[in-house]
Amino acid sequence: MTEKSKKHVDACRFCWMCRHICPIGNATGLERNTSRARALGLSLVNRGVYKLEDVVDNLYECACCGACTKECVTGYDPVLFTREARLEAAMEGVLPAYINRLVEHCLETGNAYGITELDDGLRKAVAAHVQKTDTLLFLGVDARYKVPAAAVNAIRVLEKAGVDFTVLMEEPASGWQLEYLIGAASETREQMTACAGQLNAYKKIVAFDPQDAVVFKREYRELDVGLTAAAVTFTSFLSDLVQTGALAAENSGKEVVYQDPFQLARDLGETEAARTVINAFAVCREMLLHGRDTMWAGNLLMREWMPEVMEKVAAGRIRDAEGVGADTIVTASVSEYASLKAAKQEKVKIFSLEELVLGQGNES
Ligand code: SF4
Ligand code: SF4
């Protein structure tokens, strides 16, 4: 653990100013699911009172959403020490079995789910775009293997705008899942470097998944992974298409609220692009905790080991929408879309940005 992380682990204590903002702590109501409790456990590990394996499960009860980091008035960074402690756990060989299984899948198949085959419909949609162009639409593992309909819709949206683009039948792993699971380990860097090597054949990479956008635009630079292609978010790419008129829009006048993915709003500081797209097709209202203050709505990866908590996290976000009288949430993260759609409720409809653009109905 770096000196900076050790300092944050020791200094983060009892102020609780970030307690209310943690989506997982809010969902479970457990004190252990706060950054303060995680820091306390790690400081006891650093002092030799606990072993790392005593607190390792707790390291995986954090989404690394950065809400606490943003809220911390003293500038401490719970995401940093959590990631470093995960790397340490991997290096010491004390990862929980349920995490080891996902890491092995990432190394063997490029995705934590261990899926190797594409859905037939997606395979067909991709087949129409395998020819090399300057622009690569990078779908990401969640869309490709867990929500293929979202991947097909991303392709349809770019087709609707007349974009000349490529989609890879065999897409390399960006490395975000490995980075989340074991931090900046050599295996993570190797996966990222191999991915950059393939992506550099293109001028522009449009990252459909905000999580991929963050690693392409931030982590690759920080880890000195040589990505020379220009990476842009799918939302900013769509916003440009709307503003140039390439993506024709007819406004339905329907009022919706937008679920900011923390990866876009906090990690990349992008809050307006999706709103520009939404306001071209509907009317964007705001719910509690939006923009950089956004509250995460759950994801597919953590559902692998915390399914009940993910349901509660999504339910909490749906309540936030209901709280402002909204009946429709629009998402820009395939993982949050899946998480919100899985919630057992009928009051609030969940739309992806692509569904809004394509004018598709919502069966939820
Ligand atoms: S991370 Fe900052 S705001 Fe949160 S408990 Fe620690 S010191 Fe307080
Ligand atoms: S990063 Fe997010 S999930 Fe993790 S402790 Fe902070 S607020 Fe909670």
CSV table of C-alpha atoms and ligand atoms in Angstrom, one decimal:
chain,number,residue,atom,x,y,z
A,1,MET,CA,0.0,0.0,0.0
A,2,THR,CA,1.4,3.4,-0.9
A,3,GLU,CA,2.2,6.0,1.8
A,4,LYS,CA,-0.7,8.1,0.5
A,5,SER,CA,-3.2,5.3,1.0
A,6,LYS,CA,-1.8,4.4,4.4
A,7,LYS,CA,-2.2,8.0,5.5
A,8,HIS,CA,-5.8,8.0,4.2
A,9,VAL,CA,-6.6,4.7,5.9
A,10,ASP,CA,-5.3,6.1,9.2
A,11,ALA,CA,-6.8,9.5,8.9
A,12,CYS,CA,-10.3,8.6,7.8
A,13,ARG,CA,-12.2,8.2,11.1
A,14,PHE,CA,-15.6,8.7,12.5
A,15,CYS,CA,-16.5,11.9,10.7
A,16,TRP,CA,-19.3,10.1,8.8
A,17,MET,CA,-19.7,13.0,6.4
A,18,CYS,CA,-19.8,10.5,3.5
A,19,ARG,CA,-21.9,7.9,5.2
A,20,HIS,CA,-25.2,9.0,3.6
A,21,ILE,CA,-23.9,9.0,0.1
A,22,CYS,CA,-22.8,5.3,-0.2
A,23,PRO,CA,-25.2,3.3,-2.3
A,24,ILE,CA,-24.2,0.0,-0.7
A,25,GLY,CA,-24.2,1.3,2.8
A,26,ASN,CA,-27.7,2.8,2.2
A,27,ALA,CA,-28.9,-0.5,0.7
A,28,THR,CA,-27.7,-2.7,3.5
A,29,GLY,CA,-27.8,-0.3,6.5
A,30,LEU,CA,-24.6,-1.9,7.7
A,31,GLU,CA,-21.8,0.1,9.3
A,32,ARG,CA,-19.3,-2.2,7.6
A,33,ASN,CA,-20.4,-0.9,4.2
A,34,THR,CA,-19.0,2.5,4.7
A,35,SER,CA,-15.6,3.8,3.7
A,36,ARG,CA,-14.9,4.7,7.3
A,37,ALA,CA,-15.4,1.1,8.5
A,38,ARG,CA,-13.3,-0.2,5.5
A,39,ALA,CA,-10.5,2.2,6.5
A,40,LEU,CA,-10.6,1.2,10.1
A,41,GLY,CA,-10.3,-2.5,9.1
A,42,LEU,CA,-7.3,-1.8,6.9
A,43,SER,CA,-5.6,0.4,9.5
A,44,LEU,CA,-5.8,-2.6,11.8
A,45,VAL,CA,-4.3,-4.8,9.1
A,46,ASN,CA,-1.5,-2.3,8.6
A,47,ARG,CA,-0.9,-2.4,12.4
A,48,GLY,CA,-0.7,-6.2,12.4
A,49,VAL,CA,-3.9,-6.6,14.5
A,50,TYR,CA,-5.8,-8.3,11.7
A,51,LYS,CA,-4.7,-10.3,8.7
A,52,LEU,CA,-5.7,-9.1,5.2
A,53,GLU,CA,-7.9,-12.2,4.7
A,54,ASP,CA,-9.9,-11.1,7.8
A,55,VAL,CA,-11.2,-8.0,5.9
A,56,VAL,CA,-10.9,-9.1,2.3
A,57,ASP,CA,-14.6,-9.8,1.8
A,58,ASN,CA,-15.3,-6.2,2.9
A,59,LEU,CA,-13.0,-4.9,0.1
A,60,TYR,CA,-15.5,-6.4,-2.4
A,61,GLU,CA,-18.5,-4.7,-0.9
A,62,CYS,CA,-17.5,-1.4,-2.5
A,63,ALA,CA,-18.5,-0.3,-6.0
A,64,CYS,CA,-15.5,2.1,-6.3
A,65,CYS,CA,-18.2,4.6,-7.3
A,66,GLY,CA,-16.2,7.5,-5.8
A,67,ALA,CA,-19.2,9.2,-4.1
A,68,CYS,CA,-17.4,9.1,-0.7
A,69,THR,CA,-14.2,10.4,-2.3
A,70,LYS,CA,-16.1,13.3,-3.8
A,71,GLU,CA,-17.9,14.0,-0.5
A,72,CYS,CA,-14.8,13.8,1.7
A,73,VAL,CA,-14.0,17.4,2.7
A,74,THR,CA,-10.5,16.4,3.9
A,75,GLY,CA,-9.6,15.0,0.5
A,76,TYR,CA,-9.2,11.4,1.5
A,77,ASP,CA,-9.7,8.7,-1.2
A,78,PRO,CA,-11.4,5.5,-0.1
A,79,VAL,CA,-11.4,4.2,-3.7
A,80,LEU,CA,-7.6,4.5,-3.9
A,81,PHE,CA,-7.0,2.5,-0.7
A,82,THR,CA,-9.6,-0.1,-1.6
A,83,ARG,CA,-8.1,-0.8,-5.0
A,84,GLU,CA,-4.6,-1.0,-3.5
A,85,ALA,CA,-5.8,-3.4,-0.8
A,86,ARG,CA,-7.4,-5.6,-3.5
A,87,LEU,CA,-4.1,-5.7,-5.4
A,88,GLU,CA,-2.3,-6.6,-2.2
A,89,ALA,CA,-4.8,-9.4,-1.5
A,90,ALA,CA,-4.3,-10.7,-5.0
A,91,MET,CA,-0.5,-10.6,-4.6
A,92,GLU,CA,-0.7,-12.3,-1.2
A,93,GLY,CA,-3.0,-15.0,-2.6
A,94,VAL,CA,-5.8,-14.3,-0.2
A,95,LEU,CA,-8.6,-13.4,-2.6
A,96,PRO,CA,-12.0,-14.9,-1.8
A,97,ALA,CA,-12.9,-17.9,-3.9
A,98,TYR,CA,-15.8,-16.1,-5.6
A,99,ILE,CA,-13.4,-13.4,-6.8
A,100,ASN,CA,-10.7,-15.8,-7.9
A,101,ARG,CA,-13.3,-17.6,-10.1
A,102,LEU,CA,-14.1,-14.3,-11.8
A,103,VAL,CA,-10.5,-13.4,-12.2
A,104,GLU,CA,-9.8,-16.8,-13.8
A,105,HIS,CA,-12.7,-16.2,-16.2
A,106,CYS,CA,-11.3,-12.8,-17.1
A,107,LEU,CA,-7.9,-14.3,-17.9
A,108,GLU,CA,-9.4,-17.3,-19.8
A,109,THR,CA,-12.2,-15.7,-21.7
A,110,GLY,CA,-11.7,-11.9,-21.4
A,111,ASN,CA,-14.9,-11.5,-19.4
A,112,ALA,CA,-15.7,-12.2,-15.7
A,113,TYR,CA,-18.8,-14.2,-16.7
A,114,GLY,CA,-16.8,-16.8,-18.6
A,115,ILE,CA,-19.1,-16.5,-21.7
A,116,THR,CA,-17.5,-17.2,-25.0
A,117,GLU,CA,-20.4,-17.2,-27.5
A,118,LEU,CA,-22.3,-14.1,-28.8
A,119,ASP,CA,-26.0,-14.1,-29.0
A,120,ASP,CA,-27.2,-14.9,-32.6
A,121,GLY,CA,-29.0,-11.5,-33.0
A,122,LEU,CA,-25.9,-9.6,-32.0
A,123,ARG,CA,-23.6,-11.7,-34.1
A,124,LYS,CA,-25.8,-10.8,-37.1
A,125,ALA,CA,-25.7,-7.1,-36.3
A,126,VAL,CA,-22.0,-7.1,-35.8
A,127,ALA,CA,-21.4,-9.1,-39.1
A,128,ALA,CA,-22.7,-6.1,-41.0
A,129,HIS,CA,-19.9,-3.9,-39.6
A,130,VAL,CA,-16.8,-6.1,-39.6
A,131,GLN,CA,-15.2,-4.2,-42.5
A,132,LYS,CA,-12.4,-1.9,-41.4
A,133,THR,CA,-13.2,1.8,-41.1
A,134,ASP,CA,-11.6,4.7,-39.1
A,135,THR,CA,-14.1,4.5,-36.3
A,136,LEU,CA,-14.5,1.5,-34.0
A,137,LEU,CA,-17.6,1.0,-31.9
A,138,PHE,CA,-16.3,-0.8,-28.8
A,139,LEU,CA,-19.3,-2.6,-27.2
A,140,GLY,CA,-17.7,-4.0,-24.0
A,141,VAL,CA,-18.3,-7.2,-22.1
A,142,ASP,CA,-21.5,-6.3,-20.3
A,143,ALA,CA,-23.3,-5.4,-23.6
A,144,ARG,CA,-21.8,-8.3,-25.6
A,145,TYR,CA,-22.4,-11.1,-23.1
A,146,LYS,CA,-25.1,-9.9,-20.7
A,147,VAL,CA,-27.3,-7.4,-22.5
A,148,PRO,CA,-26.9,-8.2,-26.2
A,149,ALA,CA,-30.1,-6.3,-27.1
A,150,ALA,CA,-28.4,-3.1,-25.8
A,151,ALA,CA,-25.3,-3.8,-28.0
A,152,VAL,CA,-27.6,-4.3,-31.1
A,153,ASN,CA,-29.4,-1.0,-30.2
A,154,ALA,CA,-26.0,0.8,-30.0
A,155,ILE,CA,-25.3,-0.4,-33.5
A,156,ARG,CA,-28.7,0.6,-34.8
A,157,VAL,CA,-28.3,4.1,-33.4
A,158,LEU,CA,-25.1,4.7,-35.3
A,159,GLU,CA,-26.7,3.1,-38.4
A,160,LYS,CA,-29.6,5.5,-38.1
A,161,ALA,CA,-27.1,8.5,-38.0
A,162,GLY,CA,-25.4,7.2,-41.1
A,163,VAL,CA,-22.0,6.7,-39.4
A,164,ASP,CA,-19.4,4.5,-41.2
A,165,PHE,CA,-18.1,2.3,-38.4
A,166,THR,CA,-16.6,-1.0,-37.5
A,167,VAL,CA,-17.5,-3.5,-34.8
A,168,LEU,CA,-15.2,-6.4,-33.9
A,169,MET,CA,-16.6,-9.9,-33.9
A,170,GLU,CA,-13.8,-10.8,-31.4
A,171,GLU,CA,-13.4,-7.8,-29.2
A,172,PRO,CA,-10.4,-7.7,-26.8
A,173,ALA,CA,-11.0,-7.1,-23.1
A,174,SER,CA,-10.4,-3.5,-22.1
A,175,GLY,CA,-9.2,-4.6,-18.7
A,176,TRP,CA,-11.7,-2.8,-16.6
A,177,GLN,CA,-13.1,-5.9,-15.0
A,178,LEU,CA,-9.6,-7.1,-14.0
A,179,GLU,CA,-8.7,-3.7,-12.7
A,180,TYR,CA,-11.8,-3.6,-10.6
A,181,LEU,CA,-11.1,-7.1,-9.2
A,182,ILE,CA,-7.4,-7.0,-8.6
A,183,GLY,CA,-6.3,-3.4,-9.4
A,184,ALA,CA,-3.2,-2.6,-11.4
A,185,ALA,CA,-1.7,-6.1,-11.4
A,186,SER,CA,0.7,-7.2,-14.2
A,187,GLU,CA,-2.2,-9.3,-15.6
A,188,THR,CA,-4.4,-6.2,-15.8
A,189,ARG,CA,-1.6,-4.2,-17.6
A,190,GLU,CA,-1.0,-7.1,-20.0
A,191,GLN,CA,-4.7,-7.2,-20.9
A,192,MET,CA,-4.9,-3.5,-21.4
A,193,THR,CA,-1.7,-3.4,-23.5
A,194,ALA,CA,-3.0,-6.2,-25.8
A,195,CYS,CA,-6.3,-4.3,-26.2
A,196,ALA,CA,-4.5,-1.0,-27.0
A,197,GLY,CA,-2.4,-2.8,-29.6
A,198,GLN,CA,-5.6,-3.8,-31.4
A,199,LEU,CA,-7.4,-0.5,-31.0
A,200,ASN,CA,-4.5,1.5,-32.4
A,201,ALA,CA,-5.5,0.3,-35.8
A,202,TYR,CA,-8.4,2.9,-35.7
A,203,LYS,CA,-8.5,6.7,-35.5
A,204,LYS,CA,-11.4,6.9,-33.2
A,205,ILE,CA,-12.8,4.5,-30.5
A,206,VAL,CA,-16.4,5.0,-29.5
A,207,ALA,CA,-16.8,3.4,-26.1
A,208,PHE,CA,-20.4,2.2,-25.6
A,209,ASP,CA,-19.8,1.3,-22.0
A,210,PRO,CA,-18.8,4.2,-19.7
A,211,GLN,CA,-16.6,1.8,-17.7
A,212,ASP,CA,-14.5,1.1,-20.9
A,213,ALA,CA,-14.5,4.9,-21.6
A,214,VAL,CA,-12.9,5.5,-18.2
A,215,VAL,CA,-10.1,3.0,-18.7
A,216,PHE,CA,-9.4,4.1,-22.3
A,217,LYS,CA,-9.3,7.8,-21.4
A,218,ARG,CA,-7.9,7.7,-17.9
A,219,GLU,CA,-6.4,4.4,-16.7
A,220,TYR,CA,-4.5,3.6,-19.9
A,221,ARG,CA,-2.8,7.0,-19.5
A,222,GLU,CA,-2.1,6.6,-15.8
A,223,LEU,CA,-0.7,3.0,-16.4
A,224,ASP,CA,1.3,4.1,-19.4
A,225,VAL,CA,-0.6,1.8,-21.8
A,226,GLY,CA,0.1,3.2,-25.2
A,227,LEU,CA,-3.4,3.9,-26.7
A,228,THR,CA,-2.9,6.3,-29.6
A,229,ALA,CA,-6.4,6.1,-31.0
A,230,ALA,CA,-8.8,8.9,-29.8
A,231,ALA,CA,-11.3,7.5,-27.3
A,232,VAL,CA,-14.7,9.1,-26.9
A,233,THR,CA,-17.7,8.2,-24.9
A,234,PHE,CA,-20.8,6.9,-26.7
A,235,THR,CA,-22.8,9.7,-25.2
A,236,SER,CA,-20.5,12.5,-26.4
A,237,PHE,CA,-20.4,10.9,-29.8
A,238,LEU,CA,-24.3,10.9,-30.0
A,239,SER,CA,-24.4,14.4,-28.7
A,240,ASP,CA,-22.2,15.6,-31.6
A,241,LEU,CA,-24.4,13.6,-34.0
A,242,VAL,CA,-27.5,15.3,-32.7
A,243,GLN,CA,-26.0,18.8,-32.8
A,244,THR,CA,-24.7,18.4,-36.4
A,245,GLY,CA,-28.2,17.1,-37.4
A,246,ALA,CA,-26.8,13.7,-38.5
A,247,LEU,CA,-29.0,12.0,-35.9
A,248,ALA,CA,-32.4,13.3,-36.8
A,249,ALA,CA,-34.6,13.9,-33.7
A,250,GLU,CA,-38.3,14.3,-33.1
A,251,ASN,CA,-39.1,15.5,-29.6
A,252,SER,CA,-41.9,13.5,-28.0
A,253,GLY,CA,-42.3,16.0,-25.1
A,254,LYS,CA,-42.2,13.1,-22.7
A,255,GLU,CA,-40.6,14.0,-19.3
A,256,VAL,CA,-37.9,11.7,-18.1
A,257,VAL,CA,-35.1,11.8,-15.5
A,258,TYR,CA,-31.5,10.8,-16.3
A,259,GLN,CA,-29.4,8.4,-14.3
A,260,ASP,CA,-25.9,9.8,-14.5
A,261,PRO,CA,-23.3,6.9,-14.6
A,262,PHE,CA,-20.6,7.9,-12.1
A,263,GLN,CA,-18.0,6.9,-14.6
A,264,LEU,CA,-19.1,9.7,-16.9
A,265,ALA,CA,-20.2,12.3,-14.4
A,266,ARG,CA,-17.5,11.9,-11.7
A,267,ASP,CA,-14.6,10.0,-13.3
A,268,LEU,CA,-14.7,11.9,-16.7
A,269,GLY,CA,-16.6,15.0,-15.7
A,270,GLU,CA,-19.1,14.5,-18.5
A,271,THR,CA,-22.7,15.4,-17.5
A,272,GLU,CA,-24.2,17.4,-20.4
A,273,ALA,CA,-23.7,15.1,-23.5
A,274,ALA,CA,-26.5,12.6,-22.5
A,275,ARG,CA,-28.8,15.5,-21.5
A,276,THR,CA,-28.3,17.1,-25.0
A,277,VAL,CA,-29.4,13.8,-26.6
A,278,ILE,CA,-32.3,13.3,-24.2
A,279,ASN,CA,-33.5,16.9,-24.7
A,280,ALA,CA,-33.6,16.3,-28.5
A,281,PHE,CA,-36.0,13.4,-28.1
A,282,ALA,CA,-37.7,14.2,-24.8
A,283,VAL,CA,-37.6,16.5,-21.8
A,284,CYS,CA,-34.9,15.9,-19.2
A,285,ARG,CA,-35.9,16.6,-15.6
A,286,GLU,CA,-33.6,16.0,-12.6
A,287,MET,CA,-33.9,13.8,-9.6
A,288,LEU,CA,-32.2,13.9,-6.3
A,289,LEU,CA,-28.4,13.4,-6.6
A,290,HIS,CA,-27.7,14.0,-10.2
A,291,GLY,CA,-24.6,15.1,-12.2
A,292,ARG,CA,-21.4,14.7,-10.2
A,293,ASP,CA,-23.5,13.9,-7.1
A,294,THR,CA,-25.0,10.9,-8.8
A,295,MET,CA,-26.0,7.8,-6.8
A,296,TRP,CA,-24.9,4.5,-8.5
A,297,ALA,CA,-27.8,2.2,-9.4
A,298,GLY,CA,-26.0,-1.2,-9.3
A,299,ASN,CA,-24.1,-3.3,-11.8
A,300,LEU,CA,-23.8,-6.7,-13.4
A,301,LEU,CA,-20.4,-7.6,-12.1
A,302,MET,CA,-21.2,-7.2,-8.4
A,303,ARG,CA,-24.4,-9.1,-9.0
A,304,GLU,CA,-22.2,-12.1,-9.4
A,305,TRP,CA,-21.6,-12.1,-5.6
A,306,MET,CA,-24.0,-9.6,-4.1
A,307,PRO,CA,-27.3,-10.1,-6.0
A,308,GLU,CA,-29.6,-9.2,-3.2
A,309,VAL,CA,-27.7,-6.0,-2.4
A,310,MET,CA,-27.8,-5.0,-6.1
A,311,GLU,CA,-31.6,-5.3,-6.1
A,312,LYS,CA,-31.7,-3.0,-3.1
A,313,VAL,CA,-29.3,-0.5,-4.7
A,314,ALA,CA,-31.5,-0.3,-7.8
A,315,ALA,CA,-34.7,-0.1,-5.7
A,316,GLY,CA,-33.2,2.9,-3.9
A,317,ARG,CA,-32.4,4.7,-7.1
A,318,ILE,CA,-35.9,4.0,-8.4
A,319,ARG,CA,-37.3,5.6,-5.2
A,320,ASP,CA,-35.2,8.7,-5.9
A,321,ALA,CA,-37.0,9.0,-9.3
A,322,GLU,CA,-40.4,8.4,-7.7
A,323,GLY,CA,-39.5,11.1,-5.2
A,324,VAL,CA,-39.6,13.8,-7.9
A,325,GLY,CA,-42.7,12.3,-9.5
A,326,ALA,CA,-40.8,10.8,-12.4
A,327,ASP,CA,-42.2,7.8,-14.2
A,328,THR,CA,-39.3,7.1,-16.6
A,329,ILE,CA,-35.5,6.9,-16.0
A,330,VAL,CA,-33.2,7.1,-18.9
A,331,THR,CA,-29.8,5.4,-18.5
A,332,ALA,CA,-26.5,5.6,-20.3
A,333,SER,CA,-24.7,2.6,-18.7
A,334,VAL,CA,-25.7,-0.8,-19.9
A,335,SER,CA,-24.9,-2.2,-16.5
A,336,GLU,CA,-27.1,0.2,-14.6
A,337,TYR,CA,-29.8,-0.3,-17.2
A,338,ALA,CA,-29.7,-4.1,-16.5
A,339,SER,CA,-29.7,-3.5,-12.8
A,340,LEU,CA,-32.7,-1.1,-12.8
A,341,LYS,CA,-34.6,-3.3,-15.3
A,342,ALA,CA,-34.2,-6.3,-12.9
A,343,ALA,CA,-35.9,-4.4,-10.0
A,344,LYS,CA,-39.3,-5.9,-9.2
A,345,GLN,CA,-41.5,-2.9,-9.7
A,346,GLU,CA,-44.0,-1.5,-12.3
A,347,LYS,CA,-44.2,2.2,-11.4
A,348,VAL,CA,-41.1,3.6,-13.1
A,349,LYS,CA,-40.1,2.7,-16.7
A,350,ILE,CA,-36.5,2.2,-17.5
A,351,PHE,CA,-35.2,3.3,-20.9
A,352,SER,CA,-31.7,3.2,-22.3
A,353,LEU,CA,-30.5,6.2,-24.3
A,354,GLU,CA,-30.6,4.0,-27.4
A,355,GLU,CA,-34.2,3.0,-26.8
A,356,LEU,CA,-35.1,6.7,-26.5
A,357,VAL,CA,-33.3,7.5,-29.7
A,358,LEU,CA,-34.8,4.6,-31.6
A,359,GLY,CA,-38.3,5.3,-30.2
A,360,GLN,CA,-38.6,1.8,-28.8
A,361,GLY,CA,-41.3,0.9,-26.2
A,362,ASN,CA,-40.5,-0.3,-22.7
A,363,GLU,CA,-42.0,-3.6,-21.6
A,364,SER,CA,-41.0,-3.3,-17.9
B,1,SF4,S1,-13.7,9.3,3.7
B,1,SF4,FE1,-13.6,11.4,4.4
B,1,SF4,S2,-15.8,12.0,4.7
B,1,SF4,FE2,-15.7,9.8,4.7
B,1,SF4,S3,-15.5,9.1,6.8
B,1,SF4,FE3,-13.4,9.2,5.9
B,1,SF4,S4,-12.8,11.3,6.5
B,1,SF4,FE4,-15.0,11.3,6.7
B,2,SF4,S1,-16.7,4.1,-3.4
B,2,SF4,FE1,-19.0,4.2,-3.5
B,2,SF4,S2,-19.6,2.1,-2.8
B,2,SF4,FE2,-17.4,2.4,-2.2
B,2,SF4,S3,-17.5,3.1,0.0
B,2,SF4,FE3,-17.4,4.9,-1.4
B,2,SF4,S4,-19.6,5.5,-1.8
B,2,SF4,FE4,-19.5,3.4,-1.0
